[in-house]
Amino acid sequence: MISFRADDGFELQGHLYGDPATAKAGLLIAPAMGVEQRYYAAFARWMASQGWLVLSFDYRGMGASRPESMKRSLRGLDADIRTWAEHDAAAALSHLNKLLGDDREIHWLGHSLGGQILGLLPNRSRVSRAVTVGCGSGYWRENSIGLRRYVWWLWYVIVPLALPLFGYFPGRKLRKVGDLPRGVMAQWRRWCLDREYMMGEGGDALRAQYASLSVPMLSLAFTDDEFMSRRNTESLHGFYAGAHPELRRIAPKDIGERRIGHFGFFRDRFEPSLWPQVSAWLA
């Protein structure tokens, strides 16, 4: 485990895989909403074995970046999704840059939310290539059919009641998503209820900011993703107009499997079938 600080002084925790002295390039793994960095460990170790220096990290309030004083409750932690992107993910990218120097490339791999936030980073120009995994807009009416009833209940009943009552989102108690800072959950709710997702709040300035990102981008999506429909995926990647994302929509049967889903890609059973698609595309 390594520690580094965001530009506002918040101490974050990450894990480094590989050797900075010999790595051919860097890879930053940006987690999904409510997912701790340890979930990506097997994939990160494998990518390191292929020659990359890989850094995973937890956003503030999550996993190892959750302050000891807040182990029981995140009440009082001031953060929203933009905080996670503009301060936390940006600090992780800066830290990886310090380890590698300016002469080696750094790539971005974002799972779900981690793929949504790249356009928010102030230092996003340091990223040479980007891969998104199971990433889409989150707009609830474009969610997969089976998910819409659940998220309607989440956004219109559970979250409006839980946030003022607890001062954060107690996902562990509710067995939904995981514990999240109040500002993160409140902003995510606003985005998911807006047809334009984050652009509804960010407006033309944010849309132009995303469109200006011109790095090559690969989108890996799965036909059995229980959260992201094809429309979710296309909507989100439409924001990255300047990157012209390459969409690969993979069915389990394409790789001889019965199930992949929203979280399956990072399980070690997919090392021979899915992981090489990332290493080959980044090479």
JSON list of C-alpha atoms in Angstrom, two decimals, residues 107-241:
[
{"chain": "A", "resi": 107, "resn": "HIS", "atom": "CA", "xyz": [-2.84, 4.91, -19.84]},
{"chain": "A", "resi": 108, "resn": "TRP", "atom": "CA", "xyz": [-6.23, 5.02, -18.12]},
{"chain": "A", "resi": 109, "resn": "LEU", "atom": "CA", "xyz": [-8.52, 2.11, -17.40]},
{"chain": "A", "resi": 110, "resn": "GLY", "atom": "CA", "xyz": [-11.88, 3.10, -15.97]},
{"chain": "A", "resi": 111, "resn": "HIS", "atom": "CA", "xyz": [-14.48, 0.64, -14.73]},
{"chain": "A", "resi": 112, "resn": "SER", "atom": "CA", "xyz": [-18.04, 2.02, -14.89]},
{"chain": "A", "resi": 113, "resn": "LEU", "atom": "CA", "xyz": [-17.79, 5.36, -13.01]},
{"chain": "A", "resi": 114, "resn": "GLY", "atom": "CA", "xyz": [-14.04, 5.28, -13.58]},
{"chain": "A", "resi": 115, "resn": "GLY", "atom": "CA", "xyz": [-14.66, 5.56, -17.30]},
{"chain": "A", "resi": 116, "resn": "GLN", "atom": "CA", "xyz": [-17.20, 8.36, -16.86]},
{"chain": "A", "resi": 117, "resn": "ILE", "atom": "CA", "xyz": [-14.90, 10.76, -15.01]},
{"chain": "A", "resi": 118, "resn": "LEU", "atom": "CA", "xyz": [-11.83, 10.96, -17.24]},
{"chain": "A", "resi": 119, "resn": "GLY", "atom": "CA", "xyz": [-13.10, 14.12, -18.90]},
{"chain": "A", "resi": 120, "resn": "LEU", "atom": "CA", "xyz": [-13.28, 15.85, -15.50]},
{"chain": "A", "resi": 121, "resn": "LEU", "atom": "CA", "xyz": [-9.58, 15.54, -14.65]},
{"chain": "A", "resi": 122, "resn": "PRO", "atom": "CA", "xyz": [-7.62, 18.79, -14.88]},
{"chain": "A", "resi": 123, "resn": "ASN", "atom": "CA", "xyz": [-4.50, 16.82, -15.90]},
{"chain": "A", "resi": 124, "resn": "ARG", "atom": "CA", "xyz": [-6.27, 14.50, -18.36]},
{"chain": "A", "resi": 125, "resn": "SER", "atom": "CA", "xyz": [-3.85, 15.51, -21.11]},
{"chain": "A", "resi": 126, "resn": "ARG", "atom": "CA", "xyz": [-1.24, 13.28, -19.43]},
{"chain": "A", "resi": 127, "resn": "VAL", "atom": "CA", "xyz": [-3.27, 10.21, -20.48]},
{"chain": "A", "resi": 128, "resn": "SER", "atom": "CA", "xyz": [-2.12, 8.67, -23.76]},
{"chain": "A", "resi": 129, "resn": "ARG", "atom": "CA", "xyz": [-4.80, 6.01, -24.28]},
{"chain": "A", "resi": 130, "resn": "ALA", "atom": "CA", "xyz": [-7.97, 5.12, -22.40]},
{"chain": "A", "resi": 131, "resn": "VAL", "atom": "CA", "xyz": [-9.96, 1.93, -21.89]},
{"chain": "A", "resi": 132, "resn": "THR", "atom": "CA", "xyz": [-13.45, 1.85, -20.40]},
{"chain": "A", "resi": 133, "resn": "VAL", "atom": "CA", "xyz": [-14.97, -1.36, -19.04]},
{"chain": "A", "resi": 134, "resn": "GLY", "atom": "CA", "xyz": [-18.71, -1.73, -18.44]},
{"chain": "A", "resi": 135, "resn": "CYS", "atom": "CA", "xyz": [-19.14, 2.01, -18.77]},
{"chain": "A", "resi": 136, "resn": "GLY", "atom": "CA", "xyz": [-22.28, 3.96, -19.62]},
{"chain": "A", "resi": 137, "resn": "SER", "atom": "CA", "xyz": [-24.18, 7.11, -18.83]},
{"chain": "A", "resi": 138, "resn": "GLY", "atom": "CA", "xyz": [-26.23, 5.85, -15.87]},
{"chain": "A", "resi": 139, "resn": "TYR", "atom": "CA", "xyz": [-29.39, 7.65, -17.01]},
{"chain": "A", "resi": 140, "resn": "TRP", "atom": "CA", "xyz": [-32.05, 5.47, -15.42]},
{"chain": "A", "resi": 141, "resn": "ARG", "atom": "CA", "xyz": [-34.51, 5.32, -18.31]},
{"chain": "A", "resi": 142, "resn": "GLU", "atom": "CA", "xyz": [-31.74, 3.90, -20.49]},
{"chain": "A", "resi": 143, "resn": "ASN", "atom": "CA", "xyz": [-30.76, 1.26, -17.92]},
{"chain": "A", "resi": 144, "resn": "SER", "atom": "CA", "xyz": [-31.32, -2.40, -18.71]},
{"chain": "A", "resi": 145, "resn": "ILE", "atom": "CA", "xyz": [-34.99, -3.30, -18.37]},
{"chain": "A", "resi": 146, "resn": "GLY", "atom": "CA", "xyz": [-34.50, -5.43, -15.28]},
{"chain": "A", "resi": 147, "resn": "LEU", "atom": "CA", "xyz": [-32.76, -2.60, -13.44]},
{"chain": "A", "resi": 148, "resn": "ARG", "atom": "CA", "xyz": [-35.25, 0.22, -13.99]},
{"chain": "A", "resi": 149, "resn": "ARG", "atom": "CA", "xyz": [-37.71, -0.78, -11.27]},
{"chain": "A", "resi": 150, "resn": "TYR", "atom": "CA", "xyz": [-34.90, -1.11, -8.74]},
{"chain": "A", "resi": 151, "resn": "VAL", "atom": "CA", "xyz": [-33.31, 2.25, -9.54]},
{"chain": "A", "resi": 152, "resn": "TRP", "atom": "CA", "xyz": [-36.67, 4.03, -9.51]},
{"chain": "A", "resi": 153, "resn": "TRP", "atom": "CA", "xyz": [-37.10, 2.88, -5.91]},
{"chain": "A", "resi": 154, "resn": "LEU", "atom": "CA", "xyz": [-33.49, 3.83, -5.14]},
{"chain": "A", "resi": 155, "resn": "TRP", "atom": "CA", "xyz": [-33.61, 7.33, -6.60]},
{"chain": "A", "resi": 156, "resn": "TYR", "atom": "CA", "xyz": [-37.12, 8.37, -5.58]},
{"chain": "A", "resi": 157, "resn": "VAL", "atom": "CA", "xyz": [-37.51, 6.68, -2.21]},
{"chain": "A", "resi": 158, "resn": "ILE", "atom": "CA", "xyz": [-34.39, 5.24, -0.58]},
{"chain": "A", "resi": 159, "resn": "VAL", "atom": "CA", "xyz": [-31.83, 7.96, -1.29]},
{"chain": "A", "resi": 160, "resn": "PRO", "atom": "CA", "xyz": [-34.09, 10.96, -0.47]},
{"chain": "A", "resi": 161, "resn": "LEU", "atom": "CA", "xyz": [-34.88, 9.33, 2.89]},
{"chain": "A", "resi": 162, "resn": "ALA", "atom": "CA", "xyz": [-31.41, 8.02, 3.76]},
{"chain": "A", "resi": 163, "resn": "LEU", "atom": "CA", "xyz": [-29.25, 11.07, 3.07]},
{"chain": "A", "resi": 164, "resn": "PRO", "atom": "CA", "xyz": [-30.90, 13.52, 5.49]},
{"chain": "A", "resi": 165, "resn": "LEU", "atom": "CA", "xyz": [-31.41, 10.79, 8.09]},
{"chain": "A", "resi": 166, "resn": "PHE", "atom": "CA", "xyz": [-27.84, 9.46, 8.17]},
{"chain": "A", "resi": 167, "resn": "GLY", "atom": "CA", "xyz": [-25.81, 12.30, 6.66]},
{"chain": "A", "resi": 168, "resn": "TYR", "atom": "CA", "xyz": [-24.29, 9.88, 4.13]},
{"chain": "A", "resi": 169, "resn": "PHE", "atom": "CA", "xyz": [-25.49, 6.88, 2.14]},
{"chain": "A", "resi": 170, "resn": "PRO", "atom": "CA", "xyz": [-25.31, 3.80, 4.43]},
{"chain": "A", "resi": 171, "resn": "GLY", "atom": "CA", "xyz": [-25.04, 1.29, 1.63]},
{"chain": "A", "resi": 172, "resn": "ARG", "atom": "CA", "xyz": [-23.56, -1.43, 3.81]},
{"chain": "A", "resi": 173, "resn": "LYS", "atom": "CA", "xyz": [-26.56, -1.39, 6.13]},
{"chain": "A", "resi": 174, "resn": "LEU", "atom": "CA", "xyz": [-28.93, -1.27, 3.17]},
{"chain": "A", "resi": 175, "resn": "ARG", "atom": "CA", "xyz": [-26.93, -3.81, 1.14]},
{"chain": "A", "resi": 176, "resn": "LYS", "atom": "CA", "xyz": [-26.92, -1.44, -1.83]},
{"chain": "A", "resi": 177, "resn": "VAL", "atom": "CA", "xyz": [-23.79, -0.11, -3.59]},
{"chain": "A", "resi": 178, "resn": "GLY", "atom": "CA", "xyz": [-21.80, 0.44, -0.36]},
{"chain": "A", "resi": 179, "resn": "ASP", "atom": "CA", "xyz": [-21.22, 3.39, 1.95]},
{"chain": "A", "resi": 180, "resn": "LEU", "atom": "CA", "xyz": [-20.86, 6.65, 0.02]},
{"chain": "A", "resi": 181, "resn": "PRO", "atom": "CA", "xyz": [-20.33, 10.29, 1.03]},
{"chain": "A", "resi": 182, "resn": "ARG", "atom": "CA", "xyz": [-23.53, 12.31, 0.99]},
{"chain": "A", "resi": 183, "resn": "GLY", "atom": "CA", "xyz": [-22.35, 14.60, -1.80]},
{"chain": "A", "resi": 184, "resn": "VAL", "atom": "CA", "xyz": [-21.33, 11.68, -4.01]},
{"chain": "A", "resi": 185, "resn": "MET", "atom": "CA", "xyz": [-24.70, 9.96, -3.75]},
{"chain": "A", "resi": 186, "resn": "ALA", "atom": "CA", "xyz": [-26.67, 13.19, -4.11]},
{"chain": "A", "resi": 187, "resn": "GLN", "atom": "CA", "xyz": [-24.79, 14.16, -7.27]},
{"chain": "A", "resi": 188, "resn": "TRP", "atom": "CA", "xyz": [-24.98, 10.67, -8.72]},
{"chain": "A", "resi": 189, "resn": "ARG", "atom": "CA", "xyz": [-28.75, 10.73, -8.18]},
{"chain": "A", "resi": 190, "resn": "ARG", "atom": "CA", "xyz": [-29.04, 14.06, -10.02]},
{"chain": "A", "resi": 191, "resn": "TRP", "atom": "CA", "xyz": [-27.00, 12.74, -12.91]},
{"chain": "A", "resi": 192, "resn": "CYS", "atom": "CA", "xyz": [-28.92, 9.46, -13.18]},
{"chain": "A", "resi": 193, "resn": "LEU", "atom": "CA", "xyz": [-32.27, 11.27, -13.27]},
{"chain": "A", "resi": 194, "resn": "ASP", "atom": "CA", "xyz": [-31.13, 13.58, -16.08]},
{"chain": "A", "resi": 195, "resn": "ARG", "atom": "CA", "xyz": [-31.34, 12.44, -19.71]},
{"chain": "A", "resi": 196, "resn": "GLU", "atom": "CA", "xyz": [-28.00, 14.19, -20.36]},
{"chain": "A", "resi": 197, "resn": "TYR", "atom": "CA", "xyz": [-26.44, 12.60, -17.25]},
{"chain": "A", "resi": 198, "resn": "MET", "atom": "CA", "xyz": [-23.50, 14.75, -16.03]},
{"chain": "A", "resi": 199, "resn": "MET", "atom": "CA", "xyz": [-23.96, 17.19, -18.89]},
{"chain": "A", "resi": 200, "resn": "GLY", "atom": "CA", "xyz": [-27.32, 18.23, -17.51]},
{"chain": "A", "resi": 201, "resn": "GLU", "atom": "CA", "xyz": [-25.49, 19.73, -14.55]},
{"chain": "A", "resi": 202, "resn": "GLY", "atom": "CA", "xyz": [-22.27, 20.71, -16.31]},
{"chain": "A", "resi": 203, "resn": "GLY", "atom": "CA", "xyz": [-23.82, 22.34, -19.36]},
{"chain": "A", "resi": 204, "resn": "ASP", "atom": "CA", "xyz": [-22.11, 23.37, -22.58]},
{"chain": "A", "resi": 205, "resn": "ALA", "atom": "CA", "xyz": [-18.78, 24.04, -20.90]},
{"chain": "A", "resi": 206, "resn": "LEU", "atom": "CA", "xyz": [-18.50, 20.48, -19.60]},
{"chain": "A", "resi": 207, "resn": "ARG", "atom": "CA", "xyz": [-19.71, 19.02, -22.88]},
{"chain": "A", "resi": 208, "resn": "ALA", "atom": "CA", "xyz": [-16.97, 20.92, -24.72]},
{"chain": "A", "resi": 209, "resn": "GLN", "atom": "CA", "xyz": [-14.42, 19.78, -22.14]},
{"chain": "A", "resi": 210, "resn": "TYR", "atom": "CA", "xyz": [-15.27, 16.12, -22.76]},
{"chain": "A", "resi": 211, "resn": "ALA", "atom": "CA", "xyz": [-15.40, 16.54, -26.52]},
{"chain": "A", "resi": 212, "resn": "SER", "atom": "CA", "xyz": [-11.92, 18.06, -26.52]},
{"chain": "A", "resi": 213, "resn": "LEU", "atom": "CA", "xyz": [-10.36, 14.86, -25.19]},
{"chain": "A", "resi": 214, "resn": "SER", "atom": "CA", "xyz": [-8.79, 13.29, -28.26]},
{"chain": "A", "resi": 215, "resn": "VAL", "atom": "CA", "xyz": [-6.91, 10.27, -26.92]},
{"chain": "A", "resi": 216, "resn": "PRO", "atom": "CA", "xyz": [-7.58, 6.86, -28.51]},
{"chain": "A", "resi": 217, "resn": "MET", "atom": "CA", "xyz": [-10.31, 5.12, -26.52]},
{"chain": "A", "resi": 218, "resn": "LEU", "atom": "CA", "xyz": [-11.47, 1.52, -26.36]},
{"chain": "A", "resi": 219, "resn": "SER", "atom": "CA", "xyz": [-14.86, 0.67, -24.85]},
{"chain": "A", "resi": 220, "resn": "LEU", "atom": "CA", "xyz": [-15.39, -2.91, -23.67]},
{"chain": "A", "resi": 221, "resn": "ALA", "atom": "CA", "xyz": [-19.09, -3.59, -23.06]},
{"chain": "A", "resi": 222, "resn": "PHE", "atom": "CA", "xyz": [-20.99, -6.80, -22.42]},
{"chain": "A", "resi": 223, "resn": "THR", "atom": "CA", "xyz": [-24.35, -7.93, -23.73]},
{"chain": "A", "resi": 224, "resn": "ASP", "atom": "CA", "xyz": [-25.31, -9.38, -20.33]},
{"chain": "A", "resi": 225, "resn": "ASP", "atom": "CA", "xyz": [-24.32, -6.32, -18.30]},
{"chain": "A", "resi": 226, "resn": "GLU", "atom": "CA", "xyz": [-27.09, -6.07, -15.72]},
{"chain": "A", "resi": 227, "resn": "PHE", "atom": "CA", "xyz": [-26.51, -2.32, -15.23]},
{"chain": "A", "resi": 228, "resn": "MET", "atom": "CA", "xyz": [-25.47, -0.83, -18.56]},
{"chain": "A", "resi": 229, "resn": "SER", "atom": "CA", "xyz": [-27.58, -1.20, -21.68]},
{"chain": "A", "resi": 230, "resn": "ARG", "atom": "CA", "xyz": [-26.17, -0.61, -25.14]},
{"chain": "A", "resi": 231, "resn": "ARG", "atom": "CA", "xyz": [-27.90, 2.78, -25.13]},
{"chain": "A", "resi": 232, "resn": "ASN", "atom": "CA", "xyz": [-26.22, 3.73, -21.81]},
{"chain": "A", "resi": 233, "resn": "THR", "atom": "CA", "xyz": [-22.85, 2.86, -23.30]},
{"chain": "A", "resi": 234, "resn": "GLU", "atom": "CA", "xyz": [-23.42, 4.76, -26.52]},
{"chain": "A", "resi": 235, "resn": "SER", "atom": "CA", "xyz": [-24.74, 7.83, -24.69]},
{"chain": "A", "resi": 236, "resn": "LEU", "atom": "CA", "xyz": [-21.71, 8.12, -22.43]},
{"chain": "A", "resi": 237, "resn": "HIS", "atom": "CA", "xyz": [-19.15, 7.54, -25.14]},
{"chain": "A", "resi": 238, "resn": "GLY", "atom": "CA", "xyz": [-20.92, 10.10, -27.29]},
{"chain": "A", "resi": 239, "resn": "PHE", "atom": "CA", "xyz": [-19.63, 12.71, -24.83]},
{"chain": "A", "resi": 240, "resn": "TYR", "atom": "CA", "xyz": [-16.08, 11.70, -25.81]},
{"chain": "A", "resi": 241, "resn": "ALA", "atom": "CA", "xyz": [-16.68, 12.85, -29.39]}
]
